[in-house]
Amino acid sequence: MFHLESKLEEQEEVTELPPLRVKDLPMINTKEPEKYYELICNFVNKTKASLGVIWNTFEDLESSSLSTLSQQFSTPMFPIGPFHKHFPTNNASSSSSLISQDQNCISWLNNHKPKSVVYVSFGSVASITESEFLEIAWGLVNSNYPFLWVVRPGLIHGHEWIEPLPNGFIENLEGRGYIVKWAPQQEILAHHAIGAFWTHNGWNSTLESICEGVPMICMPCFTDQKVNARYVSHVWRIGLQLENEMERGEIERTIRKVMEDNIEGNEIRDRALKFKEEAKVCLEQGASSCSSLERLVAHILSLETFTFEAS
């Protein structure tokens, strides 16, 4: 009975933060929740005391949230993102990744039709169980769509890499699947062959997908990922969230919904392309992020002048 009540509680809406539910709140698994509360309070107090806040986002994406924050804090706000669009993506040596990127996957993608491949990556921190890994593997296979899957060493509890896969699994794919340890994500998301991104919804990955107009399949693990996934699926409506335990049938159905030519999938793709265009425009001269950057520079210079005169 307690378990059932807990599940029902998780589905309740947080009236102060629509459309979030209790289960979407960015909690950290800890036996000392008061320390998490202290951490959040510290974030809020530091924000109030700061001279300004720089956001890796853009106005057209989060105008409502930015407006609310501006009303609640007297601190100047500067949404100047997407940050990654200011950096080159075609130079492997410029990557900050600790794992070597597999550039061969780009050649593999070159042999596929536009919007035909599912890209799967759960970031550099998240981890999954062996049973979840196998359900994901069979869900991908059963969807009958080509897939590029990043399996980071250490992603699977108790295993170094892809040891849990059955013997002959990769060979039986006959080239329909490509598994790598790490990949040049920005270059992949910009590739014409990518039709969907199955992601953990870290903010960097979410924003990179938005900027390339790639629909998302959301599988958040912790903290802000749950909030991001909820916004992707229910506010921006540019993806679908896997809500239940990892099960190959649900995985297959969700992939098909996003990838196939159907009403829901078409609407998701149309909205994703709209945000891609807005993300591109916001960085142009006179547009929102460019103007915010100019305001930020002027703000910093005014602070330097004040400090100099005061001294």
PDB file of N, CA, C and O in Angstrom, residues 40-112:
ATOM      1  N   ILE A  40      20.271  23.807  -2.392  1.00  0.00           N
ATOM      2  CA  ILE A  40      19.370  24.623  -3.194  1.00  0.00           C
ATOM      3  C   ILE A  40      19.265  26.037  -2.631  1.00  0.00           C
ATOM      4  O   ILE A  40      19.301  27.030  -3.372  1.00  0.00           O
ATOM      5  N   CYS A  41      19.143  26.137  -1.320  1.00  0.00           N
ATOM      6  CA  CYS A  41      19.085  27.459  -0.684  1.00  0.00           C
ATOM      7  C   CYS A  41      20.345  28.268  -0.965  1.00  0.00           C
ATOM      8  O   CYS A  41      20.280  29.489  -1.190  1.00  0.00           O
ATOM      9  N   ASN A  42      21.472  27.588  -0.970  1.00  0.00           N
ATOM     10  CA  ASN A  42      22.737  28.251  -1.253  1.00  0.00           C
ATOM     11  C   ASN A  42      22.765  28.785  -2.687  1.00  0.00           C
ATOM     12  O   ASN A  42      23.238  29.900  -2.954  1.00  0.00           O
ATOM     13  N   PHE A  43      22.237  27.978  -3.644  1.00  0.00           N
ATOM     14  CA  PHE A  43      22.149  28.424  -5.040  1.00  0.00           C
ATOM     15  C   PHE A  43      21.326  29.705  -5.136  1.00  0.00           C
ATOM     16  O   PHE A  43      21.723  30.673  -5.798  1.00  0.00           O
ATOM     17  N   VAL A  44      20.174  29.704  -4.478  1.00  0.00           N
ATOM     18  CA  VAL A  44      19.269  30.854  -4.542  1.00  0.00           C
ATOM     19  C   VAL A  44      19.921  32.087  -3.925  1.00  0.00           C
ATOM     20  O   VAL A  44      19.890  33.187  -4.504  1.00  0.00           O
ATOM     21  N   ASN A  45      20.545  31.917  -2.776  1.00  0.00           N
ATOM     22  CA  ASN A  45      21.173  33.054  -2.101  1.00  0.00           C
ATOM     23  C   ASN A  45      22.341  33.615  -2.899  1.00  0.00           C
ATOM     24  O   ASN A  45      22.535  34.838  -2.966  1.00  0.00           O
ATOM     25  N   LYS A  46      23.124  32.723  -3.502  1.00  0.00           N
ATOM     26  CA  LYS A  46      24.249  33.176  -4.329  1.00  0.00           C
ATOM     27  C   LYS A  46      23.752  33.931  -5.558  1.00  0.00           C
ATOM     28  O   LYS A  46      24.371  34.911  -5.994  1.00  0.00           O
ATOM     29  N   THR A  47      22.634  33.467  -6.111  1.00  0.00           N
ATOM     30  CA  THR A  47      22.065  34.151  -7.272  1.00  0.00           C
ATOM     31  C   THR A  47      21.598  35.554  -6.903  1.00  0.00           C
ATOM     32  O   THR A  47      21.852  36.524  -7.619  1.00  0.00           O
ATOM     33  N   LYS A  48      20.922  35.651  -5.765  1.00  0.00           N
ATOM     34  CA  LYS A  48      20.447  36.965  -5.310  1.00  0.00           C
ATOM     35  C   LYS A  48      21.593  37.935  -5.059  1.00  0.00           C
ATOM     36  O   LYS A  48      21.461  39.141  -5.284  1.00  0.00           O
ATOM     37  N   ALA A  49      22.717  37.403  -4.578  1.00  0.00           N
ATOM     38  CA  ALA A  49      23.858  38.251  -4.229  1.00  0.00           C
ATOM     39  C   ALA A  49      24.774  38.532  -5.420  1.00  0.00           C
ATOM     40  O   ALA A  49      25.689  39.346  -5.311  1.00  0.00           O
ATOM     41  N   SER A  50      24.547  37.880  -6.555  1.00  0.00           N
ATOM     42  CA  SER A  50      25.448  38.019  -7.699  1.00  0.00           C
ATOM     43  C   SER A  50      25.200  39.326  -8.443  1.00  0.00           C
ATOM     44  O   SER A  50      24.166  39.975  -8.281  1.00  0.00           O
ATOM     45  N   LEU A  51      26.151  39.678  -9.289  1.00  0.00           N
ATOM     46  CA  LEU A  51      26.049  40.887 -10.096  1.00  0.00           C
ATOM     47  C   LEU A  51      25.369  40.627 -11.436  1.00  0.00           C
ATOM     48  O   LEU A  51      25.126  41.551 -12.207  1.00  0.00           O
ATOM     49  N   GLY A  52      25.089  39.380 -11.725  1.00  0.00           N
ATOM     50  CA  GLY A  52      24.429  39.016 -12.973  1.00  0.00           C
ATOM     51  C   GLY A  52      24.479  37.512 -13.169  1.00  0.00           C
ATOM     52  O   GLY A  52      25.320  36.831 -12.585  1.00  0.00           O
ATOM     53  N   VAL A  53      23.554  36.993 -13.978  1.00  0.00           N
ATOM     54  CA  VAL A  53      23.509  35.555 -14.254  1.00  0.00           C
ATOM     55  C   VAL A  53      23.539  35.339 -15.764  1.00  0.00           C
ATOM     56  O   VAL A  53      22.726  35.912 -16.505  1.00  0.00           O
ATOM     57  N   ILE A  54      24.488  34.504 -16.213  1.00  0.00           N
ATOM     58  CA  ILE A  54      24.614  34.156 -17.622  1.00  0.00           C
ATOM     59  C   ILE A  54      23.939  32.805 -17.841  1.00  0.00           C
ATOM     60  O   ILE A  54      24.239  31.833 -17.148  1.00  0.00           O
ATOM     61  N   TRP A  55      23.038  32.737 -18.826  1.00  0.00           N
ATOM     62  CA  TRP A  55      22.296  31.517 -19.098  1.00  0.00           C
ATOM     63  C   TRP A  55      22.674  30.929 -20.460  1.00  0.00           C
ATOM     64  O   TRP A  55      22.743  31.645 -21.455  1.00  0.00           O
ATOM     65  N   ASN A  56      22.873  29.621 -20.473  1.00  0.00           N
ATOM     66  CA  ASN A  56      23.120  28.920 -21.736  1.00  0.00           C
ATOM     67  C   ASN A  56      21.779  28.505 -22.340  1.00  0.00           C
ATOM     68  O   ASN A  56      21.396  27.340 -22.361  1.00  0.00           O
ATOM     69  N   THR A  57      21.034  29.514 -22.813  1.00  0.00           N
ATOM     70  CA  THR A  57      19.742  29.291 -23.443  1.00  0.00           C
ATOM     71  C   THR A  57      19.447  30.490 -24.322  1.00  0.00           C
ATOM     72  O   THR A  57      20.262  31.400 -24.444  1.00  0.00           O
ATOM     73  N   PHE A  58      18.253  30.508 -24.934  1.00  0.00           N
ATOM     74  CA  PHE A  58      17.886  31.672 -25.742  1.00  0.00           C
ATOM     75  C   PHE A  58      16.413  32.003 -25.524  1.00  0.00           C
ATOM     76  O   PHE A  58      15.612  31.159 -25.111  1.00  0.00           O
ATOM     77  N   GLU A  59      16.064  33.244 -25.792  1.00  0.00           N
ATOM     78  CA  GLU A  59      14.752  33.797 -25.433  1.00  0.00           C
ATOM     79  C   GLU A  59      13.591  32.996 -26.003  1.00  0.00           C
ATOM     80  O   GLU A  59      12.627  32.700 -25.300  1.00  0.00           O
ATOM     81  N   ASP A  60      13.641  32.651 -27.276  1.00  0.00           N
ATOM     82  CA  ASP A  60      12.509  31.975 -27.901  1.00  0.00           C
ATOM     83  C   ASP A  60      12.255  30.598 -27.302  1.00  0.00           C
ATOM     84  O   ASP A  60      11.138  30.081 -27.386  1.00  0.00           O
ATOM     85  N   LEU A  61      13.264  30.010 -26.697  1.00  0.00           N
ATOM     86  CA  LEU A  61      13.112  28.687 -26.105  1.00  0.00           C
ATOM     87  C   LEU A  61      12.516  28.762 -24.703  1.00  0.00           C
ATOM     88  O   LEU A  61      11.657  27.957 -24.343  1.00  0.00           O
ATOM     89  N   GLU A  62      12.956  29.753 -23.895  1.00  0.00           N
ATOM     90  CA  GLU A  62      12.561  29.797 -22.487  1.00  0.00           C
ATOM     91  C   GLU A  62      12.120  31.185 -22.049  1.00  0.00           C
ATOM     92  O   GLU A  62      12.441  31.627 -20.951  1.00  0.00           O
ATOM     93  N   SER A  63      11.370  31.842 -22.874  1.00  0.00           N
ATOM     94  CA  SER A  63      10.968  33.215 -22.566  1.00  0.00           C
ATOM     95  C   SER A  63      10.141  33.295 -21.283  1.00  0.00           C
ATOM     96  O   SER A  63      10.335  34.201 -20.465  1.00  0.00           O
ATOM     97  N   SER A  64       9.236  32.336 -21.086  1.00  0.00           N
ATOM     98  CA  SER A  64       8.378  32.361 -19.896  1.00  0.00           C
ATOM     99  C   SER A  64       9.193  32.175 -18.616  1.00  0.00           C
ATOM    100  O   SER A  64       9.008  32.917 -17.644  1.00  0.00           O
ATOM    101  N   SER A  65      10.099  31.206 -18.626  1.00  0.00           N
ATOM    102  CA  SER A  65      10.921  30.953 -17.438  1.00  0.00           C
ATOM    103  C   SER A  65      11.852  32.124 -17.150  1.00  0.00           C
ATOM    104  O   SER A  65      12.041  32.516 -15.985  1.00  0.00           O
ATOM    105  N   LEU A  66      12.437  32.688 -18.196  1.00  0.00           N
ATOM    106  CA  LEU A  66      13.334  33.823 -18.012  1.00  0.00           C
ATOM    107  C   LEU A  66      12.586  35.032 -17.460  1.00  0.00           C
ATOM    108  O   LEU A  66      13.105  35.769 -16.622  1.00  0.00           O
ATOM    109  N   SER A  67      11.349  35.223 -17.928  1.00  0.00           N
ATOM    110  CA  SER A  67      10.526  36.332 -17.435  1.00  0.00           C
ATOM    111  C   SER A  67      10.210  36.149 -15.954  1.00  0.00           C
ATOM    112  O   SER A  67      10.280  37.106 -15.163  1.00  0.00           O
ATOM    113  N   THR A  68       9.873  34.925 -15.573  1.00  0.00           N
ATOM    114  CA  THR A  68       9.573  34.633 -14.174  1.00  0.00           C
ATOM    115  C   THR A  68      10.786  34.878 -13.285  1.00  0.00           C
ATOM    116  O   THR A  68      10.683  35.480 -12.200  1.00  0.00           O
ATOM    117  N   LEU A  69      11.954  34.432 -13.732  1.00  0.00           N
ATOM    118  CA  LEU A  69      13.183  34.625 -12.960  1.00  0.00           C
ATOM    119  C   LEU A  69      13.514  36.102 -12.814  1.00  0.00           C
ATOM    120  O   LEU A  69      13.957  36.552 -11.751  1.00  0.00           O
ATOM    121  N   SER A  70      13.297  36.855 -13.881  1.00  0.00           N
ATOM    122  CA  SER A  70      13.581  38.294 -13.825  1.00  0.00           C
ATOM    123  C   SER A  70      12.688  38.991 -12.817  1.00  0.00           C
ATOM    124  O   SER A  70      13.098  39.964 -12.166  1.00  0.00           O
ATOM    125  N   GLN A  71      11.465  38.508 -12.677  1.00  0.00           N
ATOM    126  CA  GLN A  71      10.536  39.096 -11.711  1.00  0.00           C
ATOM    127  C   GLN A  71      10.899  38.730 -10.274  1.00  0.00           C
ATOM    128  O   GLN A  71      10.701  39.519  -9.350  1.00  0.00           O
ATOM    129  N   GLN A  72      11.434  37.516 -10.092  1.00  0.00           N
ATOM    130  CA  GLN A  72      11.726  37.028  -8.750  1.00  0.00           C
ATOM    131  C   GLN A  72      13.092  37.476  -8.231  1.00  0.00           C
ATOM    132  O   GLN A  72      13.305  37.532  -7.027  1.00  0.00           O
ATOM    133  N   PHE A  73      13.994  37.790  -9.150  1.00  0.00           N
ATOM    134  CA  PHE A  73      15.333  38.233  -8.751  1.00  0.00           C
ATOM    135  C   PHE A  73      15.608  39.614  -9.326  1.00  0.00           C
ATOM    136  O   PHE A  73      15.237  39.911 -10.458  1.00  0.00           O
ATOM    137  N   SER A  74      16.279  40.421  -8.565  1.00  0.00           N
ATOM    138  CA  SER A  74      16.657  41.747  -9.066  1.00  0.00           C
ATOM    139  C   SER A  74      17.965  41.679  -9.850  1.00  0.00           C
ATOM    140  O   SER A  74      18.429  42.679 -10.387  1.00  0.00           O
ATOM    141  N   THR A  75      18.547  40.498  -9.945  1.00  0.00           N
ATOM    142  CA  THR A  75      19.822  40.300 -10.639  1.00  0.00           C
ATOM    143  C   THR A  75      19.628  40.359 -12.156  1.00  0.00           C
ATOM    144  O   THR A  75      18.702  39.754 -12.684  1.00  0.00           O
ATOM    145  N   PRO A  76      20.486  41.067 -12.877  1.00  0.00           N
ATOM    146  CA  PRO A  76      20.397  41.089 -14.338  1.00  0.00           C
ATOM    147  C   PRO A  76      20.579  39.692 -14.928  1.00  0.00           C
ATOM    148  O   PRO A  76      21.413  38.920 -14.470  1.00  0.00           O
ATOM    149  N   MET A  77      19.785  39.369 -15.940  1.00  0.00           N
ATOM    150  CA  MET A  77      19.820  38.065 -16.599  1.00  0.00           C
ATOM    151  C   MET A  77      20.334  38.212 -18.021  1.00  0.00           C
ATOM    152  O   MET A  77      19.903  39.106 -18.752  1.00  0.00           O
ATOM    153  N   PHE A  78      21.238  37.303 -18.423  1.00  0.00           N
ATOM    154  CA  PHE A  78      21.831  37.380 -19.754  1.00  0.00           C
ATOM    155  C   PHE A  78      21.766  36.012 -20.453  1.00  0.00           C
ATOM    156  O   PHE A  78      22.683  35.203 -20.355  1.00  0.00           O
ATOM    157  N   PRO A  79      20.669  35.736 -21.169  1.00  0.00           N
ATOM    158  CA  PRO A  79      20.588  34.496 -21.951  1.00  0.00           C
ATOM    159  C   PRO A  79      21.339  34.665 -23.269  1.00  0.00           C
ATOM    160  O   PRO A  79      20.846  35.296 -24.206  1.00  0.00           O
ATOM    161  N   ILE A  80      22.541  34.126 -23.352  1.00  0.00           N
ATOM    162  CA  ILE A  80      23.402  34.354 -24.523  1.00  0.00           C
ATOM    163  C   ILE A  80      23.699  33.058 -25.281  1.00  0.00           C
ATOM    164  O   ILE A  80      24.565  33.016 -26.141  1.00  0.00           O
ATOM    165  N   GLY A  81      22.990  31.979 -24.958  1.00  0.00           N
ATOM    166  CA  GLY A  81      23.230  30.700 -25.615  1.00  0.00           C
ATOM    167  C   GLY A  81      22.598  30.638 -26.996  1.00  0.00           C
ATOM    168  O   GLY A  81      21.944  31.587 -27.440  1.00  0.00           O
ATOM    169  N   PRO A  82      22.832  29.531 -27.683  1.00  0.00           N
ATOM    170  CA  PRO A  82      23.539  28.310 -27.280  1.00  0.00           C
ATOM    171  C   PRO A  82      25.062  28.493 -27.313  1.00  0.00           C
ATOM    172  O   PRO A  82      25.606  28.902 -28.345  1.00  0.00           O
ATOM    173  N   PHE A  83      25.723  28.182 -26.198  1.00  0.00           N
ATOM    174  CA  PHE A  83      27.165  28.379 -26.110  1.00  0.00           C
ATOM    175  C   PHE A  83      27.925  27.602 -27.177  1.00  0.00           C
ATOM    176  O   PHE A  83      28.889  28.098 -27.768  1.00  0.00           O
ATOM    177  N   HIS A  84      27.530  26.336 -27.402  1.00  0.00           N
ATOM    178  CA  HIS A  84      28.334  25.467 -28.268  1.00  0.00           C
ATOM    179  C   HIS A  84      28.377  25.939 -29.718  1.00  0.00           C
ATOM    180  O   HIS A  84      29.254  25.543 -30.468  1.00  0.00           O
ATOM    181  N   LYS A  85      27.444  26.791 -30.103  1.00  0.00           N
ATOM    182  CA  LYS A  85      27.445  27.290 -31.472  1.00  0.00           C
ATOM    183  C   LYS A  85      28.570  28.302 -31.728  1.00  0.00           C
ATOM    184  O   LYS A  85      28.799  28.707 -32.864  1.00  0.00           O
ATOM    185  N   HIS A  86      29.264  28.688 -30.677  1.00  0.00           N
ATOM    186  CA  HIS A  86      30.398  29.604 -30.830  1.00  0.00           C
ATOM    187  C   HIS A  86      31.713  28.847 -31.038  1.00  0.00           C
ATOM    188  O   HIS A  86      32.759  29.459 -31.195  1.00  0.00           O
ATOM    189  N   PHE A  87      31.661  27.500 -31.007  1.00  0.00           N
ATOM    190  CA  PHE A  87      32.880  26.699 -31.097  1.00  0.00           C
ATOM    191  C   PHE A  87      32.804  25.769 -32.295  1.00  0.00           C
ATOM    192  O   PHE A  87      31.730  25.278 -32.640  1.00  0.00           O
ATOM    193  N   PRO A  88      33.958  25.499 -32.946  1.00  0.00           N
ATOM    194  CA  PRO A  88      33.956  24.601 -34.100  1.00  0.00           C
ATOM    195  C   PRO A  88      33.665  23.167 -33.683  1.00  0.00           C
ATOM    196  O   PRO A  88      34.016  22.740 -32.592  1.00  0.00           O
ATOM    197  N   THR A  89      33.009  22.421 -34.586  1.00  0.00           N
ATOM    198  CA  THR A  89      32.676  21.025 -34.293  1.00  0.00           C
ATOM    199  C   THR A  89      33.424  20.047 -35.188  1.00  0.00           C
ATOM    200  O   THR A  89      33.287  18.850 -35.039  1.00  0.00           O
ATOM    201  N   ASN A  90      34.212  20.558 -36.121  1.00  0.00           N
ATOM    202  CA  ASN A  90      34.850  19.676 -37.100  1.00  0.00           C
ATOM    203  C   ASN A  90      36.306  19.391 -36.782  1.00  0.00           C
ATOM    204  O   ASN A  90      37.058  18.918 -37.618  1.00  0.00           O
ATOM    205  N   ASN A  91      36.719  19.677 -35.553  1.00  0.00           N
ATOM    206  CA  ASN A  91      38.112  19.452 -35.187  1.00  0.00           C
ATOM    207  C   ASN A  91      38.161  18.541 -33.970  1.00  0.00           C
ATOM    208  O   ASN A  91      37.876  18.952 -32.862  1.00  0.00           O
ATOM    209  N   ALA A  92      38.514  17.275 -34.207  1.00  0.00           N
ATOM    210  CA  ALA A  92      38.515  16.294 -33.120  1.00  0.00           C
ATOM    211  C   ALA A  92      39.486  16.671 -32.021  1.00  0.00           C
ATOM    212  O   ALA A  92      39.276  16.369 -30.844  1.00  0.00           O
ATOM    213  N   SER A  93      40.567  17.381 -32.369  1.00  0.00           N
ATOM    214  CA  SER A  93      41.573  17.737 -31.369  1.00  0.00           C
ATOM    215  C   SER A  93      41.076  18.793 -30.408  1.00  0.00           C
ATOM    216  O   SER A  93      41.633  18.987 -29.332  1.00  0.00           O
ATOM    217  N   SER A  94      39.985  19.500 -30.790  1.00  0.00           N
ATOM    218  CA  SER A  94      39.458  20.550 -29.917  1.00  0.00           C
ATOM    219  C   SER A  94      38.508  20.000 -28.871  1.00  0.00           C
ATOM    220  O   SER A  94      38.034  20.731 -28.010  1.00  0.00           O
ATOM    221  N   SER A  95      38.195  18.715 -28.929  1.00  0.00           N
ATOM    222  CA  SER A  95      37.264  18.121 -27.985  1.00  0.00           C
ATOM    223  C   SER A  95      37.858  18.070 -26.592  1.00  0.00           C
ATOM    224  O   SER A  95      39.038  17.799 -26.411  1.00  0.00           O
ATOM    225  N   SER A  96      36.999  18.302 -25.583  1.00  0.00           N
ATOM    226  CA  SER A  96      37.438  18.230 -24.187  1.00  0.00           C
ATOM    227  C   SER A  96      37.177  16.851 -23.594  1.00  0.00           C
ATOM    228  O   SER A  96      37.395  16.631 -22.411  1.00  0.00           O
ATOM    229  N   SER A  97      36.700  15.914 -24.413  1.00  0.00           N
ATOM    230  CA  SER A  97      36.363  14.581 -23.930  1.00  0.00           C
ATOM    231  C   SER A  97      37.606  13.835 -23.476  1.00  0.00           C
ATOM    232  O   SER A  97      38.680  13.928 -24.077  1.00  0.00           O
ATOM    233  N   LEU A  98      37.450  13.053 -22.379  1.00  0.00           N
ATOM    234  CA  LEU A  98      38.537  12.223 -21.877  1.00  0.00           C
ATOM    235  C   LEU A  98      38.621  10.896 -22.623  1.00  0.00           C
ATOM    236  O   LEU A  98      39.597  10.163 -22.494  1.00  0.00           O
ATOM    237  N   ILE A  99      37.577  10.577 -23.404  1.00  0.00           N
ATOM    238  CA  ILE A  99      37.534   9.347 -24.183  1.00  0.00           C
ATOM    239  C   ILE A  99      37.734   9.704 -25.647  1.00  0.00           C
ATOM    240  O   ILE A  99      37.154  10.665 -26.153  1.00  0.00           O
ATOM    241  N   SER A 100      38.536   8.921 -26.337  1.00  0.00           N
ATOM    242  CA  SER A 100      38.799   9.179 -27.751  1.00  0.00           C
ATOM    243  C   SER A 100      37.527   9.009 -28.571  1.00  0.00           C
ATOM    244  O   SER A 100      36.811   8.016 -28.435  1.00  0.00           O
ATOM    245  N   GLN A 101      37.238   9.989 -29.419  1.00  0.00           N
ATOM    246  CA  GLN A 101      36.044   9.938 -30.250  1.00  0.00           C
ATOM    247  C   GLN A 101      36.255   9.022 -31.449  1.00  0.00           C
ATOM    248  O   GLN A 101      37.302   9.052 -32.087  1.00  0.00           O
ATOM    249  N   ASP A 102      35.255   8.225 -31.757  1.00  0.00           N
ATOM    250  CA  ASP A 102      35.301   7.328 -32.907  1.00  0.00           C
ATOM    251  C   ASP A 102      34.790   8.076 -34.142  1.00  0.00           C
ATOM    252  O   ASP A 102      33.589   8.232 -34.332  1.00  0.00           O
ATOM    253  N   GLN A 103      35.714   8.533 -34.978  1.00  0.00           N
ATOM    254  CA  GLN A 103      35.330   9.290 -36.172  1.00  0.00           C
ATOM    255  C   GLN A 103      34.810   8.393 -37.287  1.00  0.00           C
ATOM    256  O   GLN A 103      34.181   8.865 -38.241  1.00  0.00           O
ATOM    257  N   ASN A 104      35.054   7.086 -37.186  1.00  0.00           N
ATOM    258  CA  ASN A 104      34.595   6.172 -38.227  1.00  0.00           C
ATOM    259  C   ASN A 104      33.071   6.119 -38.304  1.00  0.00           C
ATOM    260  O   ASN A 104      32.510   5.747 -39.342  1.00  0.00           O
ATOM    261  N   CYS A 105      32.406   6.468 -37.211  1.00  0.00           N
ATOM    262  CA  CYS A 105      30.945   6.413 -37.233  1.00  0.00           C
ATOM    263  C   CYS A 105      30.363   7.426 -38.214  1.00  0.00           C
ATOM    264  O   CYS A 105      29.249   7.234 -38.728  1.00  0.00           O
ATOM    265  N   ILE A 106      31.091   8.489 -38.509  1.00  0.00           N
ATOM    266  CA  ILE A 106      30.610   9.468 -39.495  1.00  0.00           C
ATOM    267  C   ILE A 106      30.569   8.839 -40.882  1.00  0.00           C
ATOM    268  O   ILE A 106      29.607   9.027 -41.643  1.00  0.00           O
ATOM    269  N   SER A 107      31.602   8.067 -41.204  1.00  0.00           N
ATOM    270  CA  SER A 107      31.610   7.359 -42.486  1.00  0.00           C
ATOM    271  C   SER A 107      30.454   6.375 -42.569  1.00  0.00           C
ATOM    272  O   SER A 107      29.832   6.208 -43.624  1.00  0.00           O
ATOM    273  N   TRP A 108      30.159   5.731 -41.435  1.00  0.00           N
ATOM    274  CA  TRP A 108      29.025   4.793 -41.385  1.00  0.00           C
ATOM    275  C   TRP A 108      27.720   5.534 -41.632  1.00  0.00           C
ATOM    276  O   TRP A 108      26.857   5.074 -42.380  1.00  0.00           O
ATOM    277  N   LEU A 109      27.568   6.702 -41.009  1.00  0.00           N
ATOM    278  CA  LEU A 109      26.355   7.497 -41.201  1.00  0.00           C
ATOM    279  C   LEU A 109      26.200   7.952 -42.648  1.00  0.00           C
ATOM    280  O   LEU A 109      25.073   8.060 -43.160  1.00  0.00           O
ATOM    281  N   ASN A 110      27.303   8.220 -43.314  1.00  0.00           N
ATOM    282  CA  ASN A 110      27.263   8.701 -44.700  1.00  0.00           C
ATOM    283  C   ASN A 110      26.565   7.725 -45.638  1.00  0.00           C
ATOM    284  O   ASN A 110      26.103   8.113 -46.718  1.00  0.00           O
ATOM    285  N   ASN A 111      26.491   6.462 -45.243  1.00  0.00           N
ATOM    286  CA  ASN A 111      25.883   5.437 -46.090  1.00  0.00           C
ATOM    287  C   ASN A 111      24.390   5.246 -45.821  1.00  0.00           C
ATOM    288  O   ASN A 111      23.787   4.301 -46.338  1.00  0.00           O
ATOM    289  N   HIS A 112      23.797   6.123 -45.017  1.00  0.00           N
ATOM    290  CA  HIS A 112      22.385   5.967 -44.671  1.00  0.00           C
ATOM    291  C   HIS A 112      21.543   7.130 -45.193  1.00  0.00           C
ATOM    292  O   HIS A 112      22.029   8.247 -45.389  1.00  0.00           O
TER     293      HIS A 112
END
